């Protein structure tokens, strides 16, 4: 049962093929078997999970179960979970027991999903490999000498190794889509404002968005039904009705126009990755889609723009970690300044310190206009390019990442070189658009995903497109040998 | 501050102090290189023509929502202070800030 999709698990529970307790025990056994090696989970909440499962079984007896009631899920350790450690992958919050639940956690609880635990991530979501986690790297179940991606690498590794059938992630510059690509999963970054950020520890507030990670588009649709919605506690969330994302999965895509940005298909793109994405595009043509070449003239500015805005916002967001009210406080501070300096110096890892310093400098007097304000204007240009593209096409198809999963330690010597690998994903966050990565095949036995980008609130179309592709291919059904 | 494309150790120390974040002396040189490399990456945007472009704060040009000016939260100080490093009588304790006379 650990290999079942959410959709299959939901049906099996309804038919009483097994109980939620049995199902939860199965996944807890998977965690016992694999987590020591893979390091996907920071915290496993076994007792709580079994208690939730028991409640879910009672609910089913009373006939008030919902589609996902009683099904286990893992949450990226960036979502506050009341009474449970919420570390954000950092020494700074290693001792932090969240005093409240994030809004999406409350949604999942209301639907009766069973939380297995909290998954590993790059510290404060800053990174692309989980190598920046205080708790060590999460290994890729497809090749344990390689990273599972980041920052939602723990969630990706947990689903790929079937320690959980699904997980939540967050995406600020690609942190759901890239690990989904590296681990052969489907992962969705919703439109900015589609999912509440209340209780989701902030990295870059104008870019962050929580989303689902699972084996299939159908599973992601089931999860998005739970996650999406306006929230009075998040004033950036958008007051817009949530459709049933599962209802339109099987819509006919004949006549859909798919744009292929010429700036993404240059000789800079690895030939194997290009060939894989082109094969996906050809499959969509067979399904009746029309492929159209489009241009995003300013898209090469996405990386520089992102690496102004994200660190700037991060430096502001992380100023709350001062050792006063929660989190790490240094020993025997001599005075207030010493307390701030050493609590933050000792509590944060190198990558977080790097980004805080970049952001602090960019927001300082004399640089704010030249950089942060400028970047917000360039961001508008990038967004305008996408708006223009969506007058010609319904969705965009392109690579998620320039490569398959890289080796552990391979990119840690030059952290700045790693930033360029966000080139296909970061622009989507800057524009606030929805983006999805789904399995596209394998290169040298390593998974690679393709990306679909949609117009604002086009999650239903992206899930529909991915689902249709998954009806005629079976990449998404492949599992690592170790499972 | 020196040329922004090339950070010195003094620059790093100054920025780290602005951010109230201690950096080990042994690491300062590496951070200087990393920040210099990052600025080389982001320098591209300086030359972009953004005349008449309005800075984008929210992708959907959303307006800030307001709510009625009434108290609608319960006092949770006890729960929040349970996880604090040091508290007393409902106050967070920190090193003394007032200098001796």
Coordinates of C-alpha atoms in Angstrom, one line a residue:
Chain A
X1 CA 0.0 0.0 0.0
X2 CA 3.0 2.3 0.4
X3 CA 3.2 2.4 -3.4
X4 CA -0.4 3.6 -3.9
X5 CA -1.2 7.1 -5.1
X6 CA -3.4 9.3 -2.9
X7 CA -6.3 8.6 -5.3
X8 CA -5.9 4.9 -5.0
X9 CA -5.5 5.1 -1.2
X10 CA -8.7 7.2 -0.9
X11 CA -10.6 4.5 -2.8
X12 CA -9.1 1.7 -0.8
X13 CA -10.0 3.4 2.5
X14 CA -13.5 4.0 1.3
X15 CA -13.8 0.3 0.4
X16 CA -12.4 -0.6 3.8
X17 CA -9.5 -2.6 2.3
X18 CA -7.5 -1.5 5.3
X19 CA -7.9 1.0 8.1
X20 CA -6.1 4.3 8.5
X21 CA -4.3 2.9 11.4
X22 CA -2.9 0.1 9.3
X23 CA -2.0 2.5 6.6
X24 CA -0.3 4.9 9.0
X25 CA 1.7 1.9 10.5
X26 CA 2.8 0.9 7.1
X27 CA 4.3 4.4 6.4
X28 CA 5.8 4.6 9.9
X29 CA 7.5 1.2 9.0
X30 CA 8.8 2.7 5.8
X31 CA 10.2 5.7 7.7
X32 CA 11.9 3.3 10.2
X33 CA 13.4 1.4 7.2
X34 CA 14.7 4.3 5.2
X35 CA 14.9 7.5 7.1
X36 CA 18.2 6.8 8.9
X37 CA 19.9 6.6 5.6
X38 CA 17.9 9.1 3.4
X39 CA 17.5 11.7 6.2
X40 CA 14.2 13.0 4.8
X41 CA 12.5 13.6 8.1
X42 CA 13.7 16.0 10.9
X43 CA 10.9 15.0 13.2
X44 CA 8.6 11.9 13.1
X45 CA 5.3 12.3 15.0
X46 CA 4.4 8.6 15.3
X47 CA 2.2 8.8 18.4
X48 CA 0.3 11.8 17.0
X49 CA -0.1 10.1 13.6
X50 CA -1.6 7.0 15.1
X51 CA -4.0 9.1 17.3
X52 CA -5.1 11.0 14.2
X53 CA -5.5 7.8 12.2
X54 CA -7.7 6.3 15.0
X55 CA -9.9 9.5 14.8
X56 CA -10.0 9.2 11.0
X57 CA -11.2 5.6 11.3
X58 CA -14.0 6.6 13.7
X59 CA -14.9 9.4 11.3
X60 CA -15.2 6.9 8.4
X61 CA -17.5 4.7 10.5
X62 CA -19.7 7.7 11.1
X63 CA -19.8 8.3 7.3
X64 CA -18.3 11.8 7.6
X65 CA -15.0 11.2 5.9
X66 CA -13.7 13.4 3.2
X67 CA -11.6 12.2 0.2
X68 CA -8.2 12.5 2.0
X69 CA -9.4 11.6 5.5
X70 CA -7.1 9.1 7.1
X71 CA -4.3 9.4 4.6
X72 CA -0.8 10.2 5.8
X73 CA 1.1 13.3 4.7
X74 CA 4.5 14.8 5.6
X75 CA 4.9 18.6 6.0
X76 CA 8.0 20.6 5.2
X77 CA 9.5 21.8 8.4
X78 CA 8.8 25.4 7.5
X79 CA 5.1 25.2 8.4
X80 CA 4.3 25.9 12.1
X81 CA 2.7 22.9 13.7
X82 CA 1.4 23.5 17.2
X83 CA 3.2 21.6 19.9
X84 CA 5.6 20.1 17.4
X85 CA 9.2 21.2 16.7
X86 CA 9.4 23.5 13.8
X87 CA 13.0 24.1 12.9
X88 CA 13.1 25.5 9.4
X89 CA 16.2 23.4 9.0
X90 CA 18.1 25.8 11.3
X91 CA 20.0 25.8 14.5
X92 CA 18.2 29.1 15.2
X93 CA 14.9 27.2 15.6
X94 CA 16.2 23.8 16.8
X95 CA 14.5 24.5 20.1
X96 CA 11.4 26.1 18.7
X97 CA 8.1 24.3 19.5
X98 CA 5.5 26.2 17.4
X99 CA 2.7 27.7 19.6
X100 CA 0.2 27.7 16.7
X101 CA -0.7 25.9 13.5
X102 CA -0.1 27.3 10.0
X103 CA -3.4 27.8 8.2
X104 CA -2.6 25.0 5.7
X105 CA -1.9 22.7 8.6
X106 CA -5.4 23.5 10.0
X107 CA -6.9 22.8 6.6
X108 CA -5.2 19.4 6.5
X109 CA -6.3 18.6 10.0
X110 CA -9.9 19.6 9.2
X111 CA -9.9 17.2 6.3
X112 CA -8.5 14.4 8.6
X113 CA -5.1 13.8 7.0
X114 CA -2.5 12.2 9.2
X115 CA 0.7 14.1 9.8
X116 CA 3.7 11.6 9.8
X117 CA 6.2 14.3 10.6
X118 CA 8.3 17.3 9.4
X119 CA 10.6 17.1 6.5
X120 CA 14.1 18.4 6.0
X121 CA 14.9 21.5 4.0
X122 CA 17.7 24.0 3.3
X123 CA 17.9 26.3 6.2
X124 CA 15.2 29.0 6.0
X125 CA 14.4 27.6 2.5
X126 CA 17.7 29.1 1.2
X127 CA 19.3 26.6 -1.1
X128 CA 18.8 24.0 -3.8
X129 CA 20.0 20.8 -2.2
X130 CA 19.3 20.5 1.5
X131 CA 23.1 20.7 2.0
X132 CA 22.4 23.9 3.8
X133 CA 20.3 22.2 6.4
X134 CA 21.4 22.1 10.1
X135 CA 20.3 18.5 10.1
X136 CA 22.4 17.4 7.1
X137 CA 21.6 16.6 3.5
X138 CA 18.6 14.5 2.3
X139 CA 19.9 11.9 -0.1
X140 CA 18.2 11.2 -3.4
X141 CA 16.5 7.8 -3.2
X142 CA 17.3 7.4 -7.0
X143 CA 21.0 7.6 -6.3
X144 CA 22.1 8.2 -2.7
X145 CA 25.3 9.8 -3.7
X146 CA 23.2 12.7 -5.1
X147 CA 21.1 15.4 -3.6
X148 CA 17.3 15.3 -3.6
X149 CA 17.2 19.0 -4.5
X150 CA 16.0 21.9 -2.5
X151 CA 14.9 23.6 -0.6
X152 CA 12.0 21.1 -0.3
X153 CA 14.4 18.2 -0.7
X154 CA 13.3 16.4 2.5
X155 CA 9.7 16.3 1.2
X156 CA 10.8 15.1 -2.2
X157 CA 13.0 12.4 -0.8
X158 CA 10.2 11.2 1.6
X159 CA 7.7 10.9 -1.2
X160 CA 10.2 9.3 -3.7
X161 CA 11.2 6.7 -1.1
X162 CA 7.5 6.2 -0.3
X163 CA 7.9 7.1 3.3
X164 CA 4.8 9.2 2.7
X165 CA 2.4 9.2 -0.2
X166 CA 2.5 13.0 -0.4
X167 CA 4.1 16.1 1.2
X168 CA 3.9 19.8 1.3
X169 CA 6.7 22.0 0.1
X170 CA 7.3 25.7 -0.5
X171 CA 8.6 27.5 -3.5
X172 CA 10.3 30.9 -3.6
X173 CA 12.6 30.5 -6.7
X174 CA 12.0 26.8 -7.6
X175 CA 12.0 25.0 -4.3
X176 CA 9.1 22.7 -5.1
X177 CA 9.6 22.2 -8.8
X178 CA 13.4 21.5 -8.8
X179 CA 13.3 18.7 -6.1
X180 CA 10.2 17.3 -7.8
X181 CA 12.2 17.1 -11.0
X182 CA 15.2 15.5 -9.3
X183 CA 13.1 12.9 -7.5
X184 CA 10.6 12.0 -10.2
X185 CA 7.6 13.7 -8.7
X186 CA 4.9 16.1 -9.6
X187 CA 5.1 19.4 -7.7
X188 CA 3.1 22.5 -8.1
X189 CA 3.9 26.1 -7.1
X190 CA 0.5 27.9 -7.1
X191 CA -0.2 31.4 -8.1
X192 CA 1.0 33.9 -5.5
X193 CA -1.9 34.5 -3.1
X194 CA -3.6 31.1 -3.9
X195 CA -2.4 29.4 -0.7
X196 CA -2.2 31.2 2.7
X197 CA 1.3 32.0 4.0
X198 CA 0.1 32.3 7.6
X199 CA 2.3 30.1 9.7
X200 CA 4.7 29.4 6.8
X201 CA 8.0 30.8 8.1
X202 CA 8.9 33.7 5.8
X203 CA 11.9 33.8 3.5
X204 CA 10.9 36.3 0.8
X205 CA 7.4 37.4 1.4
X206 CA 6.6 38.6 -2.1
X207 CA 7.8 35.3 -3.7
X208 CA 7.0 32.5 -1.2
X209 CA 4.2 30.1 -1.9
X210 CA 3.3 26.7 -0.4
X211 CA 2.2 23.8 -2.6
X212 CA 1.8 20.0 -3.0
X213 CA 4.3 17.3 -3.9
X214 CA 3.2 13.8 -4.9
X215 CA 3.5 11.1 -7.5
X216 CA 0.8 12.4 -9.9
X217 CA -1.0 15.5 -11.0
X218 CA -4.2 13.9 -9.7
X219 CA -2.7 13.7 -6.3
X220 CA -1.5 17.3 -6.4
X221 CA -5.1 18.3 -7.4
X222 CA -6.5 16.5 -4.4
X223 CA -4.0 18.3 -2.1
X224 CA -4.5 21.7 -3.7
X225 CA -8.3 21.4 -3.0
X226 CA -7.3 21.4 0.7
X227 CA -4.5 23.9 0.6
X228 CA -6.0 26.7 -1.5
X229 CA -8.2 29.5 -0.3
X230 CA -8.3 33.0 1.0
X231 CA -7.3 33.6 4.6
X232 CA -8.0 36.6 6.9
X233 CA -4.7 36.0 8.6
X234 CA -2.7 36.5 5.3
X235 CA -3.6 39.8 3.7
X236 CA -1.6 38.8 0.6
X237 CA -3.9 35.8 0.0
X238 CA -6.5 36.4 -2.7
X239 CA -10.2 36.3 -2.2
X240 CA -11.1 34.0 -5.0
X241 CA -13.2 30.8 -5.1
X242 CA -11.4 27.5 -5.1
X243 CA -12.5 25.3 -7.9
X244 CA -12.5 21.5 -7.6
X245 CA -9.1 20.9 -9.2
X246 CA -9.9 17.2 -9.7
X247 CA -13.1 17.9 -11.7
X248 CA -11.2 19.2 -14.8
X249 CA -8.2 16.8 -14.8
X250 CA -9.5 14.8 -17.7
X251 CA -10.6 17.7 -19.9
X252 CA -9.8 17.3 -23.5
X253 CA -6.7 19.4 -24.4
X254 CA -7.2 19.3 -28.1
X255 CA -6.5 22.8 -29.5
X256 CA -4.5 24.0 -26.4
X257 CA -1.7 26.3 -27.4
X258 CA 1.6 25.5 -25.7
X259 CA 4.3 28.2 -25.8
X260 CA 8.0 27.3 -26.0
X261 CA 10.2 30.3 -25.0
X262 CA 13.1 30.5 -27.4
X263 CA 15.3 32.0 -24.7
X264 CA 15.1 28.7 -22.8
X265 CA 16.0 26.5 -25.8
X266 CA 19.4 27.9 -26.7
X267 CA 22.7 26.0 -27.0
X268 CA 23.2 26.8 -23.3
X269 CA 20.6 24.0 -22.6
X270 CA 22.1 20.5 -22.1
X271 CA 21.3 18.5 -25.3
X272 CA 19.9 15.6 -23.3
X273 CA 17.5 17.9 -21.3
X274 CA 16.5 19.6 -24.5
X275 CA 15.7 16.3 -26.2
X276 CA 13.7 15.2 -23.2
X277 CA 11.6 18.3 -23.2
X278 CA 11.1 18.3 -26.9
X279 CA 9.9 14.7 -26.6
X280 CA 7.3 15.8 -24.0
X281 CA 6.2 18.6 -26.4
X282 CA 5.8 16.1 -29.2
X283 CA 3.6 13.9 -26.9
X284 CA 1.4 17.0 -26.3
X285 CA 1.2 17.5 -30.1
X286 CA -0.1 13.9 -30.4
X287 CA -2.7 14.9 -27.8
X288 CA -3.9 17.7 -29.9
X289 CA -1.9 20.6 -28.5
X290 CA -0.4 23.2 -30.8
X291 CA 3.2 24.2 -30.1
X292 CA 4.0 27.9 -30.6
X293 CA 7.4 29.5 -30.3
X294 CA 7.2 32.5 -28.0
X295 CA 9.7 35.0 -26.6
X296 CA 10.3 36.2 -23.1
X297 CA 12.8 38.9 -23.9
X298 CA 13.7 39.9 -20.3
X299 CA 13.8 36.4 -18.9
X300 CA 17.6 36.3 -18.6
X301 CA 17.2 39.1 -16.0
X302 CA 15.3 36.7 -13.7
X303 CA 18.3 35.4 -11.9
X304 CA 19.9 38.8 -11.1
X305 CA 16.5 40.2 -10.2
X306 CA 15.6 37.3 -7.9
X307 CA 19.0 37.6 -6.2
X308 CA 18.3 41.2 -5.3
X309 CA 14.7 40.8 -4.2
X310 CA 14.9 37.5 -2.3
X311 CA 17.9 38.3 -0.1
X312 CA 16.6 41.8 0.5
X313 CA 13.3 40.5 1.8
X314 CA 15.0 37.7 3.6
X315 CA 17.3 40.1 5.5
X316 CA 14.1 41.9 6.7
X317 CA 12.2 38.7 7.6
X318 CA 15.1 37.2 9.4
X319 CA 15.7 40.2 11.6
X320 CA 13.1 38.8 13.9
X321 CA 15.6 36.1 15.0
X322 CA 17.4 38.1 17.7
X323 CA 17.4 35.7 20.7
X324 CA 14.8 37.7 22.6
X325 CA 11.5 36.0 22.3
X326 CA 12.1 32.5 20.8
X327 CA 14.8 30.5 19.1
X328 CA 18.5 30.3 19.8
X329 CA 20.1 32.7 22.3
X330 CA 23.9 32.7 22.8
X331 CA 25.4 31.8 26.2
X332 CA 26.2 34.6 28.6
X333 CA 25.6 37.7 26.5
X334 CA 27.5 40.7 27.8
X335 CA 25.1 43.2 26.5
X336 CA 22.2 43.5 24.1
X337 CA 24.4 44.0 21.0
X338 CA 26.5 41.1 22.0
X339 CA 23.3 39.0 22.4
X340 CA 22.1 40.0 18.9
X341 CA 25.5 39.5 17.2
X342 CA 26.3 36.1 18.7
X343 CA 22.8 34.6 18.7
X344 CA 22.5 35.4 15.0
X345 CA 26.1 34.6 14.2
X346 CA 25.9 31.2 15.9
X347 CA 22.3 30.4 15.1
X348 CA 22.5 31.0 11.3
X349 CA 24.4 28.8 8.8
X350 CA 26.7 30.2 6.1
X351 CA 24.3 30.5 3.2
X352 CA 21.7 32.3 5.4
X353 CA 24.4 34.7 6.6
X354 CA 25.5 35.3 3.0
X355 CA 22.0 36.1 1.9
X356 CA 21.3 38.3 4.9
X357 CA 24.4 40.3 4.2
X358 CA 23.6 40.7 0.5
X359 CA 20.1 41.8 1.4
X360 CA 21.3 44.2 4.1
X361 CA 23.7 45.8 1.8
X362 CA 21.1 46.1 -1.0
X363 CA 18.6 47.8 1.3
X364 CA 21.2 50.2 2.9
X365 CA 21.3 53.9 2.2
X366 CA 22.7 54.6 -1.2
X367 CA 21.9 51.2 -2.7
X368 CA 18.1 50.9 -2.2
X369 CA 17.1 52.8 -5.3
X370 CA 19.9 51.4 -7.5
X371 CA 19.1 47.8 -6.6
X372 CA 15.9 46.9 -4.7
X373 CA 13.7 49.5 -6.4
X374 CA 15.3 48.8 -9.7
X375 CA 14.8 45.1 -9.3
X376 CA 11.1 45.7 -8.5
X377 CA 10.9 47.5 -11.9
X378 CA 12.7 44.8 -13.8
X379 CA 10.3 42.3 -12.1
X380 CA 7.5 44.2 -13.8
X381 CA 9.2 43.9 -17.2
X382 CA 9.5 40.1 -16.7
X383 CA 5.9 39.9 -15.6
X384 CA 4.8 41.9 -18.7
X385 CA 6.7 39.5 -20.9
X386 CA 4.6 36.6 -19.5
X387 CA 1.4 38.6 -19.8
X388 CA 2.2 39.2 -23.5
X389 CA 3.0 35.5 -24.0
X390 CA -0.4 34.5 -22.5
X391 CA -2.2 36.5 -25.1
X392 CA -0.9 34.0 -27.6
X393 CA -0.7 30.7 -25.7
X394 CA -2.7 28.9 -22.9
X395 CA 0.4 27.6 -21.1
X396 CA 4.2 27.5 -21.5
X397 CA 6.3 24.3 -21.6
X398 CA 9.9 24.4 -20.8
X399 CA 12.6 22.7 -18.7
X400 CA 12.4 22.8 -14.9
X401 CA 16.1 22.5 -14.3
X402 CA 19.3 22.6 -16.5
X403 CA 20.4 19.1 -15.2
X404 CA 19.6 16.0 -13.3
X405 CA 20.4 15.7 -9.6
X406 CA 24.0 16.6 -8.9
X407 CA 26.4 14.9 -6.5
X408 CA 26.4 15.7 -2.8
X409 CA 29.3 18.2 -2.2
X410 CA 29.7 18.8 -5.9
X411 CA 28.4 22.5 -5.8
X412 CA 29.2 23.6 -2.3
X413 CA 32.6 25.1 -3.1
X414 CA 31.1 27.9 -5.1
X415 CA 27.6 28.6 -3.7
X416 CA 27.0 31.5 -6.1
X417 CA 27.4 29.2 -9.2
X418 CA 24.4 27.2 -7.9
X419 CA 22.2 30.3 -8.2
X420 CA 22.2 30.1 -12.0
X421 CA 20.3 26.7 -11.9
X422 CA 17.2 28.6 -10.9
X423 CA 17.1 30.1 -14.4
X424 CA 13.9 28.3 -15.5
X425 CA 12.0 28.6 -12.3
X426 CA 12.8 32.0 -10.6
X427 CA 11.0 34.1 -13.2
X428 CA 7.8 32.3 -12.4
X429 CA 8.0 33.4 -8.8
X430 CA 8.9 37.0 -9.8
X431 CA 5.8 37.2 -11.9
X432 CA 3.7 35.4 -9.3
X433 CA 2.5 32.8 -11.8
X434 CA 1.7 29.1 -11.2
X435 CA 4.3 26.6 -12.2
X436 CA 4.3 22.8 -12.2
X437 CA 7.0 20.2 -12.7
X438 CA 6.1 16.6 -13.7
X439 CA 8.2 13.6 -14.6
X440 CA 9.5 13.7 -18.2
X441 CA 11.8 10.7 -18.3
X442 CA 15.3 9.7 -17.3
X443 CA 18.8 10.8 -18.3
X444 CA 21.5 8.3 -17.3
X445 CA 19.0 6.6 -15.0
X446 CA 18.3 9.9 -13.2
X447 CA 14.9 11.5 -13.3
X448 CA 14.2 14.8 -15.1
X449 CA 11.1 16.9 -15.0
X450 CA 9.4 19.2 -17.5
X451 CA 7.8 22.5 -16.4
X452 CA 4.4 24.0 -17.3
X453 CA 3.8 27.6 -16.5
X454 CA 0.3 29.1 -16.5
X455 CA -1.4 32.4 -16.3
X456 CA -2.7 33.7 -13.0
X457 CA -5.0 31.1 -11.2
X458 CA -4.6 28.6 -14.1
X459 CA -3.7 25.7 -11.7
X460 CA -6.6 23.7 -13.0
X461 CA -5.2 23.9 -16.6
X462 CA -1.7 23.0 -15.5
X463 CA -3.0 20.0 -13.5
X464 CA -5.2 19.0 -16.5
X465 CA -2.2 19.2 -18.9
X466 CA 0.0 17.2 -16.6
X467 CA -2.7 14.6 -15.9
X468 CA -3.3 14.1 -19.7
X469 CA 0.4 13.5 -20.2
X470 CA 0.4 11.0 -17.3
X471 CA -2.4 9.0 -19.0
X472 CA -0.2 8.3 -22.0
X473 CA 3.2 7.9 -20.3
X474 CA 4.4 6.0 -17.2
X475 CA 7.5 8.0 -16.0
X476 CA 5.6 9.1 -12.9
X477 CA 4.9 5.4 -12.0
X478 CA 8.6 4.5 -11.8
X479 CA 10.1 4.1 -8.4
X480 CA 13.7 3.9 -7.2
X481 CA 15.2 0.4 -7.0
X482 CA 15.7 0.6 -3.3
X483 CA 11.9 0.7 -2.6
Chain B
X1 CA 32.1 51.6 1.2
X2 CA 34.4 50.3 -1.6
X3 CA 33.3 49.6 -5.1
X4 CA 30.2 47.4 -4.8
X5 CA 31.5 44.8 -7.2
X6 CA 34.4 44.1 -5.0
X7 CA 34.0 43.7 -1.3
X8 CA 36.8 44.0 1.2
X9 CA 37.0 42.5 4.6
X10 CA 36.2 45.9 6.1
X11 CA 33.0 46.0 3.9
X12 CA 31.9 42.6 5.2
X13 CA 32.5 43.6 8.8
X14 CA 30.5 46.7 8.3
X15 CA 27.6 44.9 6.6
X16 CA 27.6 42.1 9.3
X17 CA 27.4 44.7 12.0
X18 CA 24.5 46.4 10.2
X19 CA 22.8 43.0 10.2
X20 CA 23.7 42.5 13.9
X21 CA 25.4 39.2 13.0
X22 CA 28.8 38.0 14.2
X23 CA 31.1 36.6 11.5
X24 CA 34.2 34.6 12.4
X25 CA 37.4 36.4 11.3
X26 CA 38.5 33.2 9.5
X27 CA 35.4 33.4 7.3
X28 CA 35.4 37.1 6.4
X29 CA 37.6 36.7 3.3
X30 CA 35.4 33.9 1.9
X31 CA 32.3 36.0 2.4
X32 CA 34.0 38.9 0.6
X33 CA 34.6 36.7 -2.4
X34 CA 31.0 35.3 -2.3
X35 CA 29.4 38.7 -2.1
X36 CA 31.6 40.0 -4.9
X37 CA 30.6 37.1 -7.1
X38 CA 26.9 37.7 -6.2
X39 CA 27.2 41.3 -7.1
X40 CA 28.8 40.4 -10.4
X41 CA 25.7 38.3 -11.0
X42 CA 23.2 41.0 -10.2
X43 CA 25.0 43.9 -11.7
X44 CA 23.2 43.2 -15.0
X45 CA 20.0 44.9 -13.8
X46 CA 21.7 48.3 -13.5
X47 CA 21.8 48.8 -17.3
X48 CA 18.2 47.9 -17.9
X49 CA 15.9 50.6 -19.2
X50 CA 13.1 50.9 -16.7
X51 CA 11.9 54.4 -17.5
X52 CA 8.2 54.8 -16.8
X53 CA 8.0 51.3 -15.2
X54 CA 6.2 51.1 -11.9
X55 CA 7.9 48.9 -9.3
X56 CA 6.0 45.6 -8.7
X57 CA 5.1 45.0 -5.0
X58 CA 2.4 42.4 -5.6
X59 CA 1.9 40.4 -8.8
X60 CA -1.8 41.0 -8.9
X61 CA -1.8 44.7 -8.0
X62 CA -3.6 43.7 -4.9
X63 CA -4.7 46.4 -2.4
X64 CA -4.0 45.9 1.3
X65 CA -7.1 44.5 3.0
X66 CA -8.4 46.2 6.1
X67 CA -10.5 44.9 8.9
X68 CA -12.6 46.5 11.5
X69 CA -10.7 48.1 14.4
X70 CA -12.0 45.8 17.0
X71 CA -10.2 43.3 19.3
X72 CA -10.7 39.8 18.0
X73 CA -7.7 37.9 19.3
X74 CA -7.3 36.2 22.7
X75 CA -4.3 36.9 25.0
X76 CA -1.9 34.0 24.3
X77 CA 1.2 35.5 26.1
X78 CA 1.6 32.5 28.4
X79 CA 1.7 30.1 25.5
X80 CA 4.1 32.3 23.5
X81 CA 6.4 32.9 26.5
X82 CA 6.6 29.2 27.2
X83 CA 9.2 28.9 24.5
X84 CA 11.1 32.1 25.3
X85 CA 14.8 32.0 26.4
X86 CA 14.1 34.0 29.6
X87 CA 11.0 35.5 31.0
X88 CA 9.8 36.9 34.3
X89 CA 6.5 38.4 35.3
X90 CA 5.3 38.3 31.7
X91 CA 8.4 40.2 30.5
X92 CA 11.2 39.0 28.2
X93 CA 14.5 39.3 29.9
X94 CA 17.5 40.6 28.0
X95 CA 20.9 42.0 29.1
X96 CA 20.8 45.4 30.7
X97 CA 20.8 48.3 28.2
X98 CA 21.1 51.2 30.6
X99 CA 24.7 52.2 31.2
X100 CA 26.0 52.5 34.8
X101 CA 26.1 56.1 36.0

